[in-house]
Amino acid sequence: MLRRLLPTLIIFTVGFALLLWGLATLQSIFAQERDQAREQMEASRRALRQLAHQALREELGRQLEATRSLIRRAAKDPLLDDERLLLVEGGEQILPRPIRFRAAPGLPAKELYSTLRSPDTNPAPREPGSPWAQRLGLRRRFVDAVTSGDLHGLETAFRDLLTHRASYVISSALDIPYMLALLDLFTALSRPDPTLMRRLLRDGFDLDRGQHMRSLQRSLLLAQGRFSLGDFSFLRDRILALCRAHGVPHHDFSARASAPPRRPLALGPAPPGPALALGGSYYVEPAGARLFGVRVSLPEVVEGISARMRRMGLLSEADSVVLGAGPGEGSPPLPGAVTKSASGAMRLLDDVSLQVRSPRWRALHKSISARFRLKTMLTVSVGLLVLVIVILAASLQHRRHRYLQLKSDFVASVSHELRTPLTSIRLLAETMQRRAGGDPRVGQYPLRILKDVEGLIFLVENILSFNSIDRGRFTLRPSAVPCDELVSDLQEELASATSARVEVRADALDGEAVWGDPELLRLLLANLARNGCLYNNSDPVVLTFHLRRTRGRALLSVTDNGVGIPSREREKIFDEFYRSPDPTGRGVRGSGLGLAMCRRIMKLHGGKIRVARSGPHGTTFELDFPGRSPDA
Ligand code: ADP
């Protein structure tokens, strides 16, 4: 059973393995396609990200470049608004200017101002001859000139005062209250020149050799740290009052001087290149020992980049550039991305991550995965389907074999049962033929019975032999069997096969022999010869046996002059139980086992049988025996 199924099983297994290999290859192609599609998508995302990053770099650089000259000016001029600017020099923050006041008890500046404001007081210097003592002397001259209305004396005293102020640097804590008291006195007692006041209060004086004397507005702003908040506020109000009185612009001064205290920014160490500082609120660039910076609105800059990329057709309406911490599509926009790194408040611009968000990528990603899943499902389904088909085919094959086996067993057991009665009938018919052969009343009946019984006995023998060969129960007893003996035995055998005359021709058989089991070889040739007679409408029936040897093999051909076998039937006729539609039209009976058995007999001998030629005038079967010498 297993032996029979083995070729089918091997074919199924190899076919199934090939199919599995094919499906696995297909699946790996699908996986490659998916990876390529994802890689393409990732590459275009990367390119857009790089483009966006480049645009960010350019935009921030442009904003700083546009502000750089303002930074330089604001570093010198405290009246300029430095809110958005950043300048660090040698580690010290210049802009925005830190605003802090002295925590001094009392109000020394206010007191000094009050003392000097009264024309009648005349404070005595602690160190006679010092610049401050000289300054107090000048005040005296000035007050005297104002109170006496001595215009020439006033002019001289004022010029000397300015010259002294340009020549000696006196602490702002003394100088500013001093000057304010003097100017208030001047304003109260006389009518100072507005240009002079404007220069003193706001513009300052350009002196010889490129020197500049600072105005009071600027001096107070620069000397903020020397005063307590109370003193500073007092002096500021005095300056503002004087400005108002003399029509001197003061709005910027007022704004700067009214700003609340401001601590230096926690910038940390300077970065090696362009960076974002303080959670992305400043863009900074180092330049030697200095660090220039400008306050930026990163979300606005990024939104501007999105809009520009949309205009250029690089992004669709639904797409946007966002600041993101990682490569994840859905990561939230800042501030997480541009916060303090371990090294401080700076984050190098190169480390800032920009993401391009696009719903179409998400959709594309999903559709790539969905397509891959679908293809995988199809591959698996095909695999399962093939498995089911293989199982079904195997089971059908098994059933078919089982059915054929049952059929053959049944036929064999029926045949076995028929053997004894048929032998008895043959004996009786022979006896009847012998005893009443000449009686005209009996006629040809005993002979016909004998012929039919012979035919039936041949059929039964055929079936039983086939069964035992098929089951492997036959033990081969090979010997050199002379060919002419085999052929001459047939004459008698064929008498029961046909009523036509039979002419058996032995061609080149003299002295020839084939190596094989004599009983099986006789059965083989009897089947071929009987078929040659049965499927034949000629009279006489001519059967020709011819032997030739080629390349050590013995080729025995059996040729009849029968009706022939259609070419499409030439292989099928060797299948067990297969019978062609009766070609003779005489209703020839048979089992369909004869040629199947012939093929098995040849196989047992290590040889082959085939239809070598066939046509309307006859058929030639060729028996190919392996080259064992008959003398061996
Ligand atoms: P059976 O003769 O019992 O039908 P076989 O296996 O001997 O079974 O033959 C199978 C079929 O081959 C026959 O039914 C017949 O149609 C065809 N056949 C066999 N031998 C010949 C032949 N010599 N000439 C024509 N047809 C043949």
CSV table of N, CA, C and O in Angstrom, one decimal, residues 92-132:
chain,number,residue,atom,x,y,z
A,92,GLU,N,30.1,88.4,31.2
A,92,GLU,CA,29.2,89.3,31.9
A,92,GLU,C,28.0,89.8,31.0
A,92,GLU,O,28.2,90.1,29.8
A,93,GLN,N,26.8,89.7,31.5
A,93,GLN,CA,25.6,90.0,30.7
A,93,GLN,C,25.5,91.6,30.6
A,93,GLN,O,25.4,92.3,31.6
A,94,ILE,N,25.6,92.1,29.4
A,94,ILE,CA,25.5,93.5,29.1
A,94,ILE,C,24.1,93.8,28.8
A,94,ILE,O,23.5,94.8,29.4
A,95,LEU,N,23.5,93.1,27.9
A,95,LEU,CA,22.1,93.3,27.5
A,95,LEU,C,21.3,92.0,27.7
A,95,LEU,O,21.9,90.9,27.4
A,96,PRO,N,20.1,92.0,28.0
A,96,PRO,CA,19.4,93.1,28.6
A,96,PRO,C,20.0,93.5,30.0
A,96,PRO,O,20.5,92.6,30.7
A,97,ARG,N,20.1,94.8,30.2
A,97,ARG,CA,20.8,95.3,31.4
A,97,ARG,C,20.1,94.7,32.7
A,97,ARG,O,19.0,94.9,32.8
A,98,PRO,N,20.9,94.1,33.5
A,98,PRO,CA,20.3,93.7,34.8
A,98,PRO,C,19.9,94.9,35.6
A,98,PRO,O,20.7,95.9,35.6
A,99,ILE,N,18.8,94.9,36.3
A,99,ILE,CA,18.4,96.1,37.1
A,99,ILE,C,18.4,95.6,38.5
A,99,ILE,O,17.6,94.8,38.9
A,100,ARG,N,19.3,96.2,39.3
A,100,ARG,CA,19.2,95.9,40.7
A,100,ARG,C,19.6,97.1,41.5
A,100,ARG,O,20.3,98.0,41.0
A,101,PHE,N,19.2,97.2,42.7
A,101,PHE,CA,19.4,98.4,43.5
A,101,PHE,C,20.1,98.0,44.8
A,101,PHE,O,20.1,96.9,45.2
A,102,ARG,N,20.8,99.0,45.3
A,102,ARG,CA,21.5,98.8,46.6
A,102,ARG,C,20.5,98.6,47.7
A,102,ARG,O,19.5,99.4,47.8
A,103,ALA,N,20.8,97.7,48.6
A,103,ALA,CA,19.9,97.6,49.8
A,103,ALA,C,20.4,98.5,50.9
A,103,ALA,O,20.8,98.0,52.0
A,104,ALA,N,20.5,99.8,50.7
A,104,ALA,CA,21.1,100.7,51.7
A,104,ALA,C,20.0,101.3,52.6
A,104,ALA,O,18.9,101.6,52.1
A,105,PRO,N,20.3,101.3,53.9
A,105,PRO,CA,19.3,101.9,54.8
A,105,PRO,C,19.3,103.5,54.6
A,105,PRO,O,20.3,104.0,54.3
A,106,GLY,N,18.2,104.1,54.6
A,106,GLY,CA,18.1,105.6,54.5
A,106,GLY,C,18.2,106.0,53.0
A,106,GLY,O,18.2,105.1,52.1
A,107,LEU,N,18.2,107.3,52.8
A,107,LEU,CA,18.2,107.8,51.5
A,107,LEU,C,19.3,108.9,51.3
A,107,LEU,O,19.1,110.1,51.3
A,108,PRO,N,20.6,108.4,51.3
A,108,PRO,CA,21.7,109.4,51.3
A,108,PRO,C,21.6,110.4,50.1
A,108,PRO,O,21.9,111.5,50.2
A,109,ALA,N,21.3,109.8,48.9
A,109,ALA,CA,21.3,110.7,47.7
A,109,ALA,C,20.2,111.8,47.9
A,109,ALA,O,20.4,112.9,47.5
A,110,LYS,N,19.1,111.4,48.4
A,110,LYS,CA,18.0,112.4,48.6
A,110,LYS,C,18.4,113.4,49.6
A,110,LYS,O,18.2,114.6,49.4
A,111,GLU,N,19.1,113.0,50.6
A,111,GLU,CA,19.5,113.9,51.6
A,111,GLU,C,20.5,114.9,51.0
A,111,GLU,O,20.5,116.1,51.3
A,112,LEU,N,21.5,114.3,50.3
A,112,LEU,CA,22.5,115.2,49.7
A,112,LEU,C,21.8,116.2,48.8
A,112,LEU,O,22.2,117.4,48.8
A,113,TYR,N,20.9,115.7,48.0
A,113,TYR,CA,20.1,116.6,47.1
A,113,TYR,C,19.5,117.8,47.9
A,113,TYR,O,19.6,118.9,47.5
A,114,SER,N,18.8,117.4,49.0
A,114,SER,CA,18.1,118.4,49.8
A,114,SER,C,19.0,119.4,50.3
A,114,SER,O,18.8,120.6,50.3
A,115,THR,N,20.2,119.0,50.8
A,115,THR,CA,21.2,119.9,51.3
A,115,THR,C,21.7,120.9,50.2
A,115,THR,O,21.7,122.1,50.5
A,116,LEU,N,22.0,120.3,49.1
A,116,LEU,CA,22.6,121.1,48.0
A,116,LEU,C,21.5,122.0,47.3
A,116,LEU,O,21.8,123.0,46.7
A,117,ARG,N,20.2,121.6,47.5
A,117,ARG,CA,19.2,122.3,46.8
A,117,ARG,C,18.9,123.7,47.4
A,117,ARG,O,18.5,124.7,46.7
A,118,SER,N,19.2,123.8,48.7
A,118,SER,CA,18.9,125.1,49.3
A,118,SER,C,20.1,126.0,49.1
A,118,SER,O,21.2,125.7,49.3
A,119,PRO,N,19.8,127.2,48.6
A,119,PRO,CA,20.9,128.2,48.3
A,119,PRO,C,21.6,128.7,49.5
A,119,PRO,O,22.7,129.1,49.5
A,120,ASP,N,20.9,128.5,50.6
A,120,ASP,CA,21.5,129.0,51.9
A,120,ASP,C,22.5,128.0,52.5
A,120,ASP,O,23.4,128.4,53.3
A,121,THR,N,22.3,126.8,52.3
A,121,THR,CA,23.2,125.8,52.9
A,121,THR,C,24.5,125.8,52.2
A,121,THR,O,24.6,126.0,51.0
A,122,ASN,N,25.5,125.5,53.0
A,122,ASN,CA,26.8,125.5,52.4
A,122,ASN,C,27.6,124.4,53.0
A,122,ASN,O,28.4,124.6,53.9
A,123,PRO,N,27.4,123.1,52.5
A,123,PRO,CA,28.1,122.0,53.2
A,123,PRO,C,29.6,122.1,53.1
A,123,PRO,O,30.2,122.5,52.0
A,124,ALA,N,30.2,121.7,54.2
A,124,ALA,CA,31.7,121.8,54.2
A,124,ALA,C,32.3,120.4,53.8
A,124,ALA,O,31.8,119.4,54.2
A,125,PRO,N,33.3,120.4,52.9
A,125,PRO,CA,33.9,119.2,52.4
A,125,PRO,C,34.7,118.5,53.5
A,125,PRO,O,35.3,119.2,54.4
A,126,ARG,N,34.6,117.1,53.5
A,126,ARG,CA,35.4,116.4,54.5
A,126,ARG,C,36.9,116.5,54.2
A,126,ARG,O,37.7,116.5,55.1
A,127,GLU,N,37.2,116.4,52.9
A,127,GLU,CA,38.6,116.4,52.5
A,127,GLU,C,38.9,117.7,51.7
A,127,GLU,O,38.6,117.7,50.5
A,128,PRO,N,39.3,118.7,52.3
A,128,PRO,CA,39.6,119.9,51.6
A,128,PRO,C,40.6,119.7,50.5
A,128,PRO,O,41.5,118.9,50.6
A,129,GLY,N,40.3,120.3,49.3
A,129,GLY,CA,41.2,120.2,48.2
A,129,GLY,C,40.9,119.0,47.3
A,129,GLY,O,41.4,118.9,46.2
A,130,SER,N,40.0,118.1,47.7
A,130,SER,CA,39.6,117.0,46.9
A,130,SER,C,38.7,117.5,45.7
A,130,SER,O,38.2,118.6,45.8
A,131,PRO,N,38.5,116.7,44.7
A,131,PRO,CA,37.7,117.1,43.6
A,131,PRO,C,36.3,117.4,44.1
A,131,PRO,O,35.6,118.4,43.6
A,132,TRP,N,35.8,116.7,45.1
A,132,TRP,CA,34.4,116.9,45.6
A,132,TRP,C,34.4,118.3,46.3
A,132,TRP,O,33.5,119.1,46.1
